[in-house]
PDB file of C-alpha atoms in Angstrom:
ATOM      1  CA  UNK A 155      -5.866   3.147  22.133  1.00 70.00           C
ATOM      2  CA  UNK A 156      -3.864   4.680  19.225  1.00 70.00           C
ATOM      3  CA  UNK A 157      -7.143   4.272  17.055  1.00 70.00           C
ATOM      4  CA  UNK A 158      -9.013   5.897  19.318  1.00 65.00           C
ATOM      5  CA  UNK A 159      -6.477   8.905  19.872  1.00 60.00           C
ATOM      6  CA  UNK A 160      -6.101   9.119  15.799  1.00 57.00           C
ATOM      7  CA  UNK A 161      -9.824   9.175  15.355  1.00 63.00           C
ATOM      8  CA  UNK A 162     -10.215  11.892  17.820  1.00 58.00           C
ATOM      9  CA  UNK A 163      -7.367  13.953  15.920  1.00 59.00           C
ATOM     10  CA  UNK A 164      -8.905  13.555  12.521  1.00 62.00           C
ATOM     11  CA  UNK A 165     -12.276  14.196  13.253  1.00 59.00           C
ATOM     12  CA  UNK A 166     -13.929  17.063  11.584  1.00 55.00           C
ATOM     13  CA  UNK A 167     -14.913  19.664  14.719  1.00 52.00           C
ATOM     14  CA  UNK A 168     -17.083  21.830  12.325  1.00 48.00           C
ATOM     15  CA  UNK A 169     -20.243  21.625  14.183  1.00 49.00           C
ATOM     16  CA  UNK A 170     -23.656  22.509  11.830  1.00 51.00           C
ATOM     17  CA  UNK A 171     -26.166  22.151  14.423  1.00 53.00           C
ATOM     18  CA  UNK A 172     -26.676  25.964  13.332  1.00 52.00           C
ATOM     19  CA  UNK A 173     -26.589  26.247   9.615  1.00 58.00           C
ATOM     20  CA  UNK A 174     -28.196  28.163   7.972  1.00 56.00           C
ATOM     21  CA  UNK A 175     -31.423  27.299   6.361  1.00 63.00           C
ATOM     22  CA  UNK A 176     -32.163  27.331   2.602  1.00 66.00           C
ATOM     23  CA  UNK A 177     -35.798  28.646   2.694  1.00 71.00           C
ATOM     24  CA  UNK A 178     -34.697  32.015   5.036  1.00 81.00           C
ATOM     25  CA  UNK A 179     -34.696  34.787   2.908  1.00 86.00           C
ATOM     26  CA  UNK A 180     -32.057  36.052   0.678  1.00 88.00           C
ATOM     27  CA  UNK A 181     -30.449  39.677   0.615  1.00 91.00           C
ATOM     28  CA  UNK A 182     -30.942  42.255   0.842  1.00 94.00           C
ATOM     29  CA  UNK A 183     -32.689  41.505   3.862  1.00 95.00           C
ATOM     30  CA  UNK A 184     -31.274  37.763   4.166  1.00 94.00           C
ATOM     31  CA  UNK A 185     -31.935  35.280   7.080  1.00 94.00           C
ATOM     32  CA  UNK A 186     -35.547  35.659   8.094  1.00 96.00           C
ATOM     33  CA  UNK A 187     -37.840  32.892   8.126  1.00 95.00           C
ATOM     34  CA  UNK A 188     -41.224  35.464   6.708  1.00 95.00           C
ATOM     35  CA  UNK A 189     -40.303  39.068   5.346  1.00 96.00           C
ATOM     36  CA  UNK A 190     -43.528  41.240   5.812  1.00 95.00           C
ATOM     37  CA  UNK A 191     -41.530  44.306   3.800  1.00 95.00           C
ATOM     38  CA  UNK A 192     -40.531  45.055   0.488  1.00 93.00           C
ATOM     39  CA  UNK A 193     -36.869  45.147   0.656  1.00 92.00           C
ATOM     40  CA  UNK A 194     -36.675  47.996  -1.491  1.00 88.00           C
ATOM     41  CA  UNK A 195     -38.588  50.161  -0.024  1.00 91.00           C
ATOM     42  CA  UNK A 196     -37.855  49.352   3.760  1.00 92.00           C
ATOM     43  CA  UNK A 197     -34.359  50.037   3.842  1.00 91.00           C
ATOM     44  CA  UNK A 198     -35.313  53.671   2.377  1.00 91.00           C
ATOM     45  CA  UNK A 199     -37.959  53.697   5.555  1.00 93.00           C
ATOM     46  CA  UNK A 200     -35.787  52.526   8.515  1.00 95.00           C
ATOM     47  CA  UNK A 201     -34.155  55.559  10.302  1.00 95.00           C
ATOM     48  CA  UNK A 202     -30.887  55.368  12.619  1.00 96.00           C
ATOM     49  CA  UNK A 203     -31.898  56.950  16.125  1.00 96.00           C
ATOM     50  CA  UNK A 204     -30.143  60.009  17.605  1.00 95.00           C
ATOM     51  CA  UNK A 205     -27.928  57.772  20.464  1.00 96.00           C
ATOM     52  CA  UNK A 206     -27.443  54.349  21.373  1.00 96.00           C
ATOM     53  CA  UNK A 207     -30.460  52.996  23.044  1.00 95.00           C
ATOM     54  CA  UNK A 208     -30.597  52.390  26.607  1.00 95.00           C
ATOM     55  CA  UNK A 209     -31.309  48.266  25.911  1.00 96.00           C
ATOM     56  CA  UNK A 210     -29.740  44.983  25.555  1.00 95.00           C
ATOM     57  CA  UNK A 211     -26.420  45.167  23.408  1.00 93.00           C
ATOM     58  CA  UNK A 212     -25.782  42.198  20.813  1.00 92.00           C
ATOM     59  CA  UNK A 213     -22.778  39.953  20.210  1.00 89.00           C
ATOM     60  CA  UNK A 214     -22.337  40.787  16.588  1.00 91.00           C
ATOM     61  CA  UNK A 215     -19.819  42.882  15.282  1.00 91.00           C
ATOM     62  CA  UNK A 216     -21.313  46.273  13.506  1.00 90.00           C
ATOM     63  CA  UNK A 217     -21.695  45.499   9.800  1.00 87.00           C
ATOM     64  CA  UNK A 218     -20.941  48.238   7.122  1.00 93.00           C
ATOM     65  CA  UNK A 219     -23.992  49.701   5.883  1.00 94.00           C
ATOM     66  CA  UNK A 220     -25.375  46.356   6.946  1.00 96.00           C
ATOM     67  CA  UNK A 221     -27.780  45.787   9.992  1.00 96.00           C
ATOM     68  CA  UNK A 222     -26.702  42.371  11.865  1.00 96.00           C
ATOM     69  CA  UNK A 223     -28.723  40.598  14.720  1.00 96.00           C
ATOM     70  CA  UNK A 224     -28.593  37.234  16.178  1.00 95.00           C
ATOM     71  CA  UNK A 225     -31.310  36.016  17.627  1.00 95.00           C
ATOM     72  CA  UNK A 226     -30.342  34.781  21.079  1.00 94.00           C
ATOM     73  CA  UNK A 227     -33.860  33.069  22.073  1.00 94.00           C
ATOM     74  CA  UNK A 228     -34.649  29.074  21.658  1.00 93.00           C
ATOM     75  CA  UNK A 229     -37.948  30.418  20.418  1.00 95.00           C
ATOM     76  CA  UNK A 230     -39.161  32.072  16.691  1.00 96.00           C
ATOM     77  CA  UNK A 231     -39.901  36.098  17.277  1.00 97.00           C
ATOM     78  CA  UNK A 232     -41.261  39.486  15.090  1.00 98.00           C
ATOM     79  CA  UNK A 233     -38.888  41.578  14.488  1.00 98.00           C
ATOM     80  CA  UNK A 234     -38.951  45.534  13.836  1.00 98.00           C
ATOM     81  CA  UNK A 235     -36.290  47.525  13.322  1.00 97.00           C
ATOM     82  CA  UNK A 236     -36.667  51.141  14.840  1.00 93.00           C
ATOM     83  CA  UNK A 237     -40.711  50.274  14.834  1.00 94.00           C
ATOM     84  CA  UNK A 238     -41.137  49.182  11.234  1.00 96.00           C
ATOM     85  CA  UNK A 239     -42.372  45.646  11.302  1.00 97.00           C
ATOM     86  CA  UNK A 240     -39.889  43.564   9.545  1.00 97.00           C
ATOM     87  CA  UNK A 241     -40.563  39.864   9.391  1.00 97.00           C
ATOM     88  CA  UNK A 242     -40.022  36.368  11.809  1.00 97.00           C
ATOM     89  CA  UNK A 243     -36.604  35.108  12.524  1.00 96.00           C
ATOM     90  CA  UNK A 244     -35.665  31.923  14.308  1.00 94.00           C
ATOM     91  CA  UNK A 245     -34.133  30.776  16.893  1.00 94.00           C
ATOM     92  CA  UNK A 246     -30.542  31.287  17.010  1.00 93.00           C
ATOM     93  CA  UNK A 247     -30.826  32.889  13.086  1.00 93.00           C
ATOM     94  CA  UNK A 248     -28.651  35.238  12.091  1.00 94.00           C
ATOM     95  CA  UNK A 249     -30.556  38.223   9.529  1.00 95.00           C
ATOM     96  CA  UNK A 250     -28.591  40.749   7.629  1.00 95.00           C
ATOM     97  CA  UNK A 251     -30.086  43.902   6.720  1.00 96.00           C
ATOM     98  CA  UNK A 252     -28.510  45.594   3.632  1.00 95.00           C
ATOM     99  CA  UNK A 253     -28.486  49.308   2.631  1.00 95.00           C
ATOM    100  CA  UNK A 254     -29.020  50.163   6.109  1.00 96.00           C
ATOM    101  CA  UNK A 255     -28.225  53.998   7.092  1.00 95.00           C
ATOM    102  CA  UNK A 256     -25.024  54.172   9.314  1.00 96.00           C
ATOM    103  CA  UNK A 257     -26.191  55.023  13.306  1.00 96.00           C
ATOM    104  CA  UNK A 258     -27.830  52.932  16.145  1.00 96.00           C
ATOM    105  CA  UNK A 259     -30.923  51.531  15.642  1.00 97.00           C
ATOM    106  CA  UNK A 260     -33.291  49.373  18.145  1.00 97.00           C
ATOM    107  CA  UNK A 261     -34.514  46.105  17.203  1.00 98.00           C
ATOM    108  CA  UNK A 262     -37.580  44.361  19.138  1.00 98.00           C
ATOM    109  CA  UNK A 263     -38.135  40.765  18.845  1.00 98.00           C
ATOM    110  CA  UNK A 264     -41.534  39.806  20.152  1.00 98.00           C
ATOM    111  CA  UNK A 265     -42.177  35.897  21.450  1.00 96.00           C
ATOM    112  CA  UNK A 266     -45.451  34.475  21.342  1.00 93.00           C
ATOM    113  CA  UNK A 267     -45.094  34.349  25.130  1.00 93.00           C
ATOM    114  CA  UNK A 268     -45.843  38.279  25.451  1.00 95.00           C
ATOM    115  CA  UNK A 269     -42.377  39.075  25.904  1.00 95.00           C
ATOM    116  CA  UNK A 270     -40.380  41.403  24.004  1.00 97.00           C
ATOM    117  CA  UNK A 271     -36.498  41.793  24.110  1.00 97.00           C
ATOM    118  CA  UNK A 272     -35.002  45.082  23.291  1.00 97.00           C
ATOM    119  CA  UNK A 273     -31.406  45.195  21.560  1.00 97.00           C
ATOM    120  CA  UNK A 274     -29.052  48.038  20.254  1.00 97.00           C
ATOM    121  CA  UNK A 275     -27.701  47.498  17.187  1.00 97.00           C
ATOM    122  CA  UNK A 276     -25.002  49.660  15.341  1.00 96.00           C
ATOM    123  CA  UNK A 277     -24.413  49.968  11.310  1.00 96.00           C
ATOM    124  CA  UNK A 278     -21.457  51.595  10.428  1.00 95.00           C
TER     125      UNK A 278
END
């Protein structure tokens, strides 16, 4: 019984069913599985909106100058970013967005179901 206790204690709870993969992409626009952009000249491209959208609202905490979204879906979607096309992230993927424009911007993630999920994201 005190093995079993003692193994229980000393095992490692750091769960990686998440992690991420090697082959997303890397920054400035880091975590998507296919990048249809040029980072470069996206980030120039992608415009904060006037007010928060009236959408979904993500988990992730506002990044500085630094668009974060989490993909909360069990399923691979196309992303855009305040309607520019950005690239495929999967399921349960994290992307960062760098250089991004301080404001609220909306990001779409279309499924190959037909359905499309609407979030508000804030840069600060």
């Amino acid at each position: 019984m005190l093995a079993l206790l003692l193994s229980v204690a000393l095992a490692d709870n750091h769960t990686t069913t998440f992690a991420v993969d090697p082959q997303y992409t890397d920054p400035p626009f880091a975590g998507l599985e296919r990048l249809y952009v040029d980072p470069a000249q996206s980030a120039a491209q992608i415009k904060p909106l006037a007010s928060r959208p009236a959408v979904e609202s993500v988990k992730d905490a506002p990044g500085k100058g630094q668009l974060v979204y989490t993909n909360p879906m069990s399923q691979w979607g196309e992303v855009t970013v305040s309607g520019l096309k950005i690239g495929t992230i999967g399921p349960f993927a994290t992307m960062t967005l760098d250089g991004i424009v301080p404001g609220w911007y909306q990001v779409d993630v279309w499924v190959p179901s037909g359905l499309t999920r609407r979030f508000a994201v804030e840069v600060k």
